[in-house]
Every structure is written in structure tokens, then in C-alpha cells.
Short mmCIF file of C-alpha atoms and ligand atoms in Angstrom, two decimals:
data_model
loop_
_atom_site.label_atom_id
_atom_site.label_comp_id
_atom_site.label_asym_id
_atom_site.label_seq_id
_atom_site.Cartn_x
_atom_site.Cartn_y
_atom_site.Cartn_z
CA MET K 10 36.47 64.97 112.62
CA PHE K 11 37.82 65.60 109.13
CA LYS K 12 40.94 64.62 107.20
CA ALA K 13 43.52 67.27 106.39
CA VAL K 14 47.12 67.63 105.29
CA LEU K 15 48.77 69.16 108.35
CA LEU K 16 52.17 70.88 108.19
CA GLU K 17 54.12 71.09 111.44
CA GLU K 18 57.38 72.87 112.21
CA SER K 19 60.10 71.60 114.47
CA ASP K 20 63.60 73.15 114.70
CA GLY K 21 62.94 75.06 111.47
CA LYS K 22 62.05 71.85 109.58
CA ILE K 23 58.61 71.34 108.06
CA SER K 24 56.96 67.92 108.20
CA ALA K 25 53.67 67.02 106.57
CA GLY K 26 51.16 64.23 107.07
CA ILE K 27 47.46 63.46 106.83
CA GLN K 28 45.67 63.77 110.16
CA ASP K 29 42.11 63.53 111.51
CA LEU K 30 41.29 66.94 112.98
CA ASP K 31 38.47 68.17 115.17
CA GLU K 32 36.32 70.92 113.64
CA ALA K 33 37.05 73.11 116.68
CA ARG K 34 40.56 73.58 115.28
CA LEU K 35 39.34 75.42 112.16
CA PRO K 36 40.21 79.15 112.25
CA GLY K 37 37.82 81.49 114.07
CA LEU K 38 37.11 84.28 111.58
CA GLU K 39 34.59 87.10 111.28
CA ALA K 40 31.53 86.44 109.07
CA ALA K 41 32.94 82.98 108.49
CA VAL K 42 31.61 80.25 106.25
CA THR K 43 32.42 76.58 106.91
CA VAL K 44 32.62 74.53 103.74
CA ALA K 45 32.54 70.77 103.17
CA VAL K 46 35.36 70.69 100.63
CA GLU K 47 34.91 68.42 97.61
CA TYR K 48 37.88 69.34 95.46
CA SER K 49 41.07 71.32 95.77
CA THR K 50 43.91 71.69 93.29
CA LEU K 51 47.70 71.78 93.22
CA ASN K 52 49.30 75.09 92.28
CA TYR K 53 53.00 75.99 92.13
CA LYS K 54 52.62 77.99 95.36
CA ASP K 55 51.26 74.89 97.11
CA GLY K 56 54.44 73.08 96.09
CA MET K 57 56.47 75.84 97.76
CA ILE K 58 54.34 75.71 100.92
CA LEU K 59 54.36 71.90 101.18
CA ASN K 60 58.15 72.04 101.00
CA GLY K 61 58.60 75.02 103.36
CA ILE K 62 60.06 77.22 100.60
CA GLY K 63 59.65 81.01 100.46
CA ARG K 64 58.39 81.60 104.02
CA LEU K 65 54.84 81.98 102.70
CA VAL K 66 53.45 80.43 105.91
CA ARG K 67 54.31 82.12 109.21
CA THR K 68 52.26 80.11 111.71
CA TYR K 69 52.24 76.35 112.24
CA PRO K 70 50.54 73.90 112.49
CA HIS K 71 49.07 74.77 109.11
CA VAL K 72 46.68 73.27 106.58
CA PRO K 73 47.81 74.25 103.05
CA GLY K 74 45.81 74.40 99.80
CA VAL K 75 45.30 77.81 98.14
CA ASP K 76 42.13 76.74 96.27
CA PHE K 77 39.02 74.78 97.16
CA ALA K 78 35.45 74.19 96.00
CA GLY K 79 32.67 72.66 98.04
CA VAL K 80 29.28 73.04 99.71
CA VAL K 81 28.48 75.47 102.54
CA GLU K 82 27.79 73.69 105.85
CA THR K 83 27.32 76.68 108.17
CA SER K 84 27.43 80.38 107.47
CA ASN K 85 27.68 83.62 109.45
CA HIS K 86 27.75 85.60 106.22
CA PRO K 87 24.55 87.10 104.73
CA ASP K 88 25.41 86.05 101.14
CA TYR K 89 25.76 82.32 101.86
CA LYS K 90 23.51 79.62 103.32
CA PRO K 91 23.96 75.89 103.91
CA GLY K 92 23.87 73.95 100.65
CA ASP K 93 25.34 76.74 98.48
CA ARG K 94 28.17 75.70 96.17
CA VAL K 95 31.17 77.98 96.61
CA VAL K 96 34.71 78.46 95.32
CA SER K 97 37.73 79.93 97.11
CA THR K 98 40.90 81.15 95.39
CA GLY K 99 43.43 83.69 96.61
CA TRP K 100 43.18 86.07 99.59
CA ARG K 101 46.15 84.15 101.04
CA VAL K 102 43.93 81.23 102.05
CA GLY K 103 46.29 78.28 102.42
CA GLU K 104 49.09 80.70 103.38
CA MET K 105 47.96 83.10 106.13
CA THR K 106 44.97 80.97 107.13
CA TRP K 107 44.09 77.29 106.72
CA GLY K 108 43.28 76.16 103.19
CA GLY K 109 41.72 73.47 101.05
CA PHE K 110 43.86 70.34 101.37
CA ALA K 111 41.24 69.13 103.81
CA GLN K 112 37.68 67.84 103.94
CA LYS K 113 36.58 71.03 105.71
CA ALA K 114 37.66 74.65 105.43
CA ARG K 115 36.56 77.85 107.15
CA VAL K 116 37.16 81.24 105.51
CA LYS K 117 35.64 84.73 105.55
CA GLY K 118 32.51 84.79 103.40
CA ASP K 119 33.87 87.88 101.61
CA TRP K 120 36.65 85.75 100.12
CA LEU K 121 34.29 83.26 98.47
CA VAL K 122 32.54 83.41 95.14
CA PRO K 123 29.42 81.40 94.33
CA LEU K 124 30.22 78.50 91.99
CA PRO K 125 30.05 80.19 88.56
CA GLU K 126 27.01 79.10 86.56
CA GLY K 127 27.97 76.48 83.99
CA LEU K 128 30.78 74.94 86.08
CA THR K 129 30.91 71.94 88.38
CA ASN K 130 33.01 72.08 91.55
CA LYS K 131 35.51 69.77 89.87
CA ARG K 132 35.88 71.96 86.78
CA ALA K 133 36.10 75.06 88.98
CA MET K 134 39.15 73.45 90.59
CA ALA K 135 40.53 72.32 87.24
CA LEU K 136 40.63 76.07 86.63
CA GLY K 137 41.39 77.33 90.15
CA THR K 138 44.05 79.96 90.73
CA ALA K 139 45.93 78.97 87.56
CA GLY K 140 42.78 79.36 85.45
CA ILE K 141 41.73 82.76 86.70
CA THR K 142 45.33 83.96 86.53
CA ALA K 143 45.58 82.91 82.88
CA MET K 144 42.25 84.65 82.20
CA MET K 145 43.35 87.82 84.02
CA ALA K 146 46.56 87.84 81.97
CA VAL K 147 44.57 87.59 78.72
CA MET K 148 42.19 90.34 79.91
CA ALA K 149 45.18 92.59 80.71
CA LEU K 150 46.66 91.99 77.24
CA GLU K 151 43.31 92.82 75.62
CA GLU K 152 43.00 96.01 77.71
CA HIS K 153 46.38 97.08 76.35
CA GLY K 154 45.43 96.66 72.71
CA VAL K 155 46.56 93.10 71.99
CA SER K 156 43.95 91.50 69.74
CA PRO K 157 43.82 88.62 67.25
CA VAL K 158 43.18 91.11 64.43
CA ARG K 159 46.06 93.41 65.33
CA SER K 160 48.37 90.52 65.97
CA ALA K 161 47.50 88.99 62.55
CA GLN K 162 47.94 92.34 60.76
CA GLU K 163 51.26 93.04 62.41
CA GLY K 164 52.46 89.46 62.12
CA GLY K 165 53.27 88.88 65.79
CA GLU K 166 52.37 85.69 67.59
CA VAL K 167 51.29 85.69 71.23
CA LEU K 168 53.79 83.75 73.31
CA VAL K 169 53.04 81.63 76.39
CA THR K 170 56.03 80.58 78.50
CA GLY K 171 56.00 77.64 80.90
CA ALA K 172 53.32 76.50 78.50
CA ALA K 173 52.88 72.90 79.70
CA GLY K 174 52.27 74.04 83.30
CA GLY K 175 48.91 74.97 84.85
CA VAL K 176 48.73 78.68 83.98
CA GLY K 177 50.43 78.02 80.66
CA SER K 178 48.08 75.24 79.53
CA VAL K 179 44.97 77.32 80.25
CA ALA K 180 46.51 80.40 78.59
CA VAL K 181 47.40 78.48 75.39
CA THR K 182 43.89 77.00 75.21
CA LEU K 183 42.18 80.34 75.80
CA LEU K 184 44.30 82.37 73.38
CA ALA K 185 43.90 79.76 70.63
CA LYS K 186 40.12 79.70 71.15
CA LEU K 187 40.01 83.51 70.98
CA GLY K 188 41.68 83.37 67.55
CA TYR K 189 45.28 84.30 68.35
CA LYS K 190 48.22 82.62 66.66
CA VAL K 191 49.88 81.12 69.74
CA ALA K 192 53.54 80.24 70.27
CA ALA K 193 54.07 77.93 73.25
CA SER K 194 57.44 77.72 74.98
CA THR K 195 58.28 74.53 76.83
CA GLY K 196 61.31 72.67 78.12
CA ARG K 197 59.55 69.33 77.62
CA GLN K 198 60.01 67.56 74.31
CA GLU K 199 57.17 65.19 75.19
CA ALA K 200 54.75 68.12 75.60
CA HIS K 201 54.93 69.32 71.98
CA ASP K 202 51.94 67.27 70.75
CA TYR K 203 49.99 68.14 73.90
CA LEU K 204 50.51 71.88 73.27
CA ARG K 205 49.62 71.58 69.58
CA GLY K 206 46.46 69.78 70.69
CA LEU K 207 45.58 72.80 72.86
CA GLY K 208 45.92 75.04 69.81
CA ALA K 209 49.57 76.20 69.75
CA ALA K 210 50.72 76.98 66.21
CA THR K 211 54.44 77.16 67.06
CA ILE K 212 56.60 75.48 69.70
CA VAL K 213 59.58 77.40 71.08
CA GLU K 214 62.29 75.59 73.05
CA ARG K 215 62.56 76.80 76.64
CA ALA K 216 66.38 77.06 76.31
CA GLU K 217 66.07 79.49 73.41
CA LEU K 218 64.34 82.06 75.62
CA ALA K 219 66.28 81.35 78.79
CA GLU K 220 69.54 82.79 77.45
CA ILE K 221 70.26 86.37 78.47
CA SER K 222 69.96 88.51 75.34
CA LYS K 223 73.21 90.14 74.28
CA ARG K 224 71.34 93.07 72.72
CA PRO K 225 68.76 95.23 74.52
CA LEU K 226 66.44 94.99 71.48
CA ALA K 227 66.14 92.07 69.09
CA ARG K 228 63.88 91.02 66.19
CA GLU K 229 60.24 91.83 67.00
CA ARG K 230 58.56 88.43 67.41
CA TRP K 231 55.74 88.73 69.94
CA ALA K 232 52.58 90.85 69.85
CA GLY K 233 52.02 89.82 73.45
CA CYS K 234 53.10 87.28 76.03
CA VAL K 235 51.75 85.44 79.07
CA ASP K 236 54.91 84.72 81.06
CA SER K 237 54.84 82.25 83.95
CA VAL K 238 58.63 81.83 84.09
CA GLY K 239 60.14 85.26 84.91
CA GLY K 240 63.92 85.64 85.34
CA THR K 241 66.09 85.55 82.21
CA THR K 242 63.11 84.31 80.15
CA LEU K 243 61.10 87.45 80.90
CA ALA K 244 64.15 89.64 80.24
CA HIS K 245 64.66 87.84 76.90
CA VAL K 246 61.00 88.14 75.88
CA LEU K 247 61.01 91.91 76.54
CA THR K 248 63.79 92.37 73.96
CA GLU K 249 61.69 90.54 71.33
CA THR K 250 58.29 92.11 72.04
CA ALA K 251 56.92 94.07 69.10
CA HIS K 252 56.29 97.82 69.13
CA GLY K 253 53.29 98.59 71.37
CA GLY K 254 53.11 94.97 72.53
CA SER K 255 52.43 93.80 76.07
CA VAL K 256 53.85 91.18 78.37
CA ALA K 257 51.71 89.90 81.25
CA ALA K 258 54.11 88.83 84.00
CA VAL K 259 52.45 86.06 85.96
CA GLY K 260 55.09 83.93 87.64
CA LEU K 261 58.60 83.12 88.65
CA ALA K 262 59.07 79.39 88.01
CA GLY K 263 62.44 80.30 86.44
CA GLY K 264 63.50 82.87 89.07
CA ASN K 265 62.44 86.22 90.50
CA ALA K 266 65.40 88.39 89.46
CA LEU K 267 64.83 90.63 86.44
CA GLU K 268 67.80 92.06 84.60
CA THR K 269 66.68 94.23 81.72
CA THR K 270 67.14 97.72 80.23
CA VAL K 271 64.67 100.57 79.74
CA LEU K 272 65.00 100.30 75.93
CA PRO K 273 62.01 97.99 75.21
CA PHE K 274 59.85 100.52 77.09
CA LEU K 275 61.39 103.70 75.62
CA LEU K 276 61.96 102.67 72.02
CA ARG K 277 59.13 100.17 71.50
CA GLY K 278 56.50 101.32 73.98
CA VAL K 279 56.32 97.81 75.43
CA ASN K 280 53.96 97.36 78.40
CA LEU K 281 54.98 95.12 81.28
CA LEU K 282 51.75 94.16 83.08
CA GLY K 283 51.82 92.60 86.52
CA ILE K 284 49.10 90.03 87.23
CA ASP K 285 47.97 89.39 90.79
CA SER K 286 45.10 86.97 91.20
CA VAL K 287 45.59 86.67 94.98
CA MET K 288 44.41 90.04 96.33
CA CYS K 289 42.57 91.04 93.15
CA PRO K 290 39.20 92.79 93.83
CA GLN K 291 36.06 90.59 93.78
CA ALA K 292 34.48 92.36 90.77
CA ARG K 293 37.45 91.54 88.52
CA ARG K 294 37.69 88.03 89.94
CA ARG K 295 34.02 87.36 89.10
CA ALA K 296 34.52 88.88 85.64
CA ALA K 297 37.44 86.48 85.06
CA TRP K 298 35.32 83.49 86.14
CA ALA K 299 32.50 84.55 83.83
CA ARG K 300 34.89 84.95 80.88
CA LEU K 301 36.39 81.50 81.55
CA VAL K 302 32.95 79.90 81.38
CA GLU K 303 32.23 81.80 78.16
CA ASP K 304 35.55 81.40 76.37
CA LEU K 305 37.24 78.19 77.48
CA PRO K 306 36.20 74.97 75.73
CA MET K 307 35.28 72.61 78.58
CA GLU K 308 36.35 69.47 76.71
CA LYS K 309 39.84 70.98 76.43
CA LEU K 310 39.79 71.77 80.15
CA ASP K 311 38.91 68.14 80.89
CA ALA K 312 41.75 67.01 78.62
CA ILE K 313 44.37 68.96 80.60
CA THR K 314 43.06 67.80 84.01
CA GLU K 315 44.19 64.86 86.10
CA THR K 316 42.86 63.88 89.53
CA ALA K 317 44.77 62.77 92.62
CA ALA K 318 44.02 62.09 96.29
CA LEU K 319 45.12 63.97 99.44
CA GLY K 320 47.61 61.20 100.13
CA ASP K 321 49.42 61.85 96.83
CA LEU K 322 50.09 65.51 97.63
CA LEU K 323 53.46 65.21 99.28
CA THR K 324 55.05 63.57 96.22
CA LEU K 325 53.18 65.81 93.82
CA GLY K 326 54.23 68.95 95.73
CA GLN K 327 57.84 68.10 94.92
CA LYS K 328 57.08 67.29 91.29
CA ILE K 329 55.42 70.66 90.60
CA LEU K 330 58.52 72.52 91.79
CA LYS K 331 60.59 70.54 89.27
CA GLY K 332 58.20 71.48 86.43
CA GLN K 333 57.01 67.87 86.16
CA ILE K 334 53.26 68.39 86.45
CA ARG K 335 51.48 68.85 83.13
CA GLY K 336 48.28 70.90 82.93
CA ARG K 337 46.04 70.96 86.00
CA LEU K 338 45.91 68.56 88.91
CA VAL K 339 42.63 68.40 90.84
CA ILE K 340 42.69 66.93 94.36
CA ASP K 341 39.65 64.86 95.34
CA VAL K 342 39.81 65.34 99.13
CA ASN K 343 37.40 62.44 99.77
CA ALA K 344 39.24 59.87 97.62
P1 LIG H 17 53.43 74.94 86.98
O1 LIG H 17 54.55 74.30 87.71
O2 LIG H 17 52.22 74.15 86.66
O3 LIG H 17 54.00 75.55 85.62
C1 LIG H 17 55.22 76.24 85.54
C2 LIG H 17 55.90 75.88 84.25
O4 LIG H 17 57.06 76.69 84.10
C3 LIG H 17 56.40 74.44 84.22
O5 LIG H 17 55.43 73.54 83.83
C4 LIG H 17 57.50 74.55 83.18
O6 LIG H 17 56.89 74.59 81.90
C5 LIG H 17 58.08 75.94 83.44
N1 LIG H 17 59.25 75.90 84.32
C6 LIG H 17 59.38 75.30 85.51
N2 LIG H 17 60.60 75.49 86.02
C7 LIG H 17 61.26 76.25 85.12
C8 LIG H 17 62.57 76.79 85.06
N3 LIG H 17 63.47 76.59 86.03
N4 LIG H 17 62.91 77.54 83.99
C9 LIG H 17 62.02 77.76 82.99
N5 LIG H 17 60.77 77.26 82.99
C10 LIG H 17 60.41 76.53 84.04
O7 LIG H 17 53.04 76.24 87.81
P2 LIG H 17 51.74 77.18 87.66
O8 LIG H 17 51.34 77.21 86.23
O9 LIG H 17 50.77 76.83 88.73
O10 LIG H 17 52.36 78.58 88.04
C11 LIG H 17 53.31 79.20 87.17
C12 LIG H 17 53.92 80.42 87.86
O11 LIG H 17 52.92 81.41 88.04
C13 LIG H 17 54.47 80.12 89.26
O12 LIG H 17 55.64 80.89 89.47
C14 LIG H 17 53.36 80.59 90.19
O13 LIG H 17 53.83 80.94 91.46
C15 LIG H 17 52.85 81.79 89.41
N6 LIG H 17 51.47 82.15 89.70
C16 LIG H 17 51.18 83.47 89.89
C17 LIG H 17 49.92 83.89 90.11
C18 LIG H 17 49.62 85.35 90.20
O14 LIG H 17 48.55 85.73 90.68
N7 LIG H 17 50.52 86.19 89.75
C19 LIG H 17 48.83 82.92 90.28
C20 LIG H 17 49.19 81.57 89.90
C21 LIG H 17 50.49 81.21 89.69
P3 LIG H 17 57.45 73.75 80.66
O15 LIG H 17 57.67 72.35 81.16
O16 LIG H 17 56.38 73.85 79.63
O17 LIG H 17 58.74 74.38 80.24
#
């Protein structure tokens, strides 16, 4: 038996509770690996799933948790053997199949990556989906010519929106470490010192960017942007992105509609780069993990991480949807 957060549906309503489950209930999958989970983590998408928002889960009962890290117990996959430390992010684990808010998980071996050298399982989860997404966003900006040197020469800062959240906190830390001048946008007054501590040079009020721009092009402020908010914020940022600059669109915490014009693209050559860490190919995923180990100061990662237990998840799942979780929240499934 193992403990898990189990979501059940009745008359269209989702209820959640911690239950003891028999291992026979884990999904039967091809080339599967069964993992004794040590840590999981809370992402924005988990908040949606725990609260039955967005129809991300189609089949109940369901065990949520889009990320987990642990130790292989049994394996039908040639790359993994009992005792190996492994990490799972993406591939719709925790949505289409059972996930990591549990003491055991079973997934296809092809979805796993070995625990990256230099990380512990706990730090891998402090990074998790938010961490590799932030890294992939930075890689996409770099691939489109955004660099600390160019940004310094041309005077544009790199903006991070939703900066006090999970993706945002890792992105601010990474960009500052890589030598960018970082502007961090937040709606939380109390997060200003936190963001400066991560390396942000400038704080931008969330409300300033959330207004719909009256003009299709405004003063060029940003050499690049990692945007986890979407909606009117993304539309606003596009009007202020400098010539040849790039915006990595990561999330939709502020809405999924996008009302913009073609002018930032036609007259300023702005690139709008979509980031998908869920179905992203394994080679790029592993490259992102390796870059995180190389580029992210681990003491800063520890400083943005808090730990909670499985039993805290239901409250925390509501808090993340309200933008009330700061940094990264690791779930110790055995606590
Ligand atoms: P968090 O909740 O940790 O962070 C989101 C942040 O956005 C909040 O902390 C808050 O920042 C800001 N925010 C929240 N609500 C609003 C609002 N209504 N208007 C403006 N800003 C708001 O979530 P994550 O960092 O885990 O995820 C961020 C987004 O990225 C989510 O939409 C998520 O689904 C998406 N995502 C996408 C991935 C991909 O592969 N594309 C992978 C991972 C996440 P502050 O308080 O600083 O203002």
C-alpha cells in the first residue's frame, strides 16, 4: 500500500483526499518503471488540476502531480534498473496518467530522465517543471540573439513577468547569474526585496504592464522577456519590446486571450517564442537540465524553496491559483 492524493468525480464535482492505495491500481503501461517517489512539487497546473479547472484530467479517479523524483523499484525499461535515481516532468504525467502526489508512481521509462549529475532529488524538484521551463525560455531567447552584451549595448533590460512565482523566480535568478540586467514584474509589494535578492535590478509593478496599451508600439524598453502571465500583460510587453528583441511566452496566469497587432512583428522584427516543456523532445529536456546544473547558483535555489507535506496540498493548490505561492514549493511525500 502507498499514500496518494486521490481525486474523484461525482456529478461533475471533484473531491480530493489522501488515501492508502494498493500498488495494483498503478497504471499498466508499456516499458514501465515503478518509482518510490521521494519528492514532488507544486506547479500552477497542479493547482488547476486539484481544483478541477481547465478539464486537464479526463479520467477519474486520478492521482495528480506533474513532477516527481525518486528511486526506481522495478523496471521493464532497458535504461533503468532498481536503485536508479530518476526525475519525471512533463509528458502529461499527472494529467493523462497518474502522477507524483503519491509515494509510488508508474510511468513509461521513455518519459524519465536520470537524476542530473550534481543535483539531489529534492533540488531536482525545487527546479521541476518550472525550472526547466525557465531554462528553456532563456535558451530560446539566446537562440534568437538576446545576450547580456547586446542587451547592455542597446540599453534594454530583460523583463520577467509573474516574477515572484515558480517560473519567474528561477528565470530572474538565471538571467541575473548569466549577466543580464533584469527587470522583475510583480504584483506583490512584499516580494520586492526577495526579487532584488535574486538579482533583479529593477522592479516593475504588475499593474503597469497589465493595462492594455493604447498605442500598438511604445517606448522600446525590453531586449527580451520571459512572460509567465500572458493576456493583456503579454500584449503590453510586445508593444515595448525593442527592435529585434524576443519574448518567450511561457504561461497564462493572467489569462489566455491575446489581443495585439502585427506592428511589433512588422516594424520591430519582434520574435514571439512559444515555450512548451511538456512534450518537448528528450534531447532538449536533458540539455535544459544540464544548463540548470551549470548556470543556476544552488544556494539561490535553496533560498527560493519551501517544503510541504502531501496533506498540505489541497490548501496550497488554491493558493497557487491566487498567485500566493512564492518561489518553489517542494512536496515531501513521506512527511
Ligand atoms: P506561479 O503561480 O508560481 O507563478 C505565477 C505568477 O504570475 C504569480 O506568482 C504572480 O506573480 C503572477 N500572477 C498570478 N496571477 C496573476 C494575474 N491574474 N495577473 C497577473 N499576474 C499574475 O506559477 P508557475 O510559475 O508555476 O507558472 C506560471 C505560468 O506558466 C502558469 O500559467 C503555468 O501554467 C505556465 N507554465 C507553462 C509551462 C510551459 O511548458 N509552457 C510550464 C510551467 C508553467 P507576482 O506575484 O510576482 O505578480
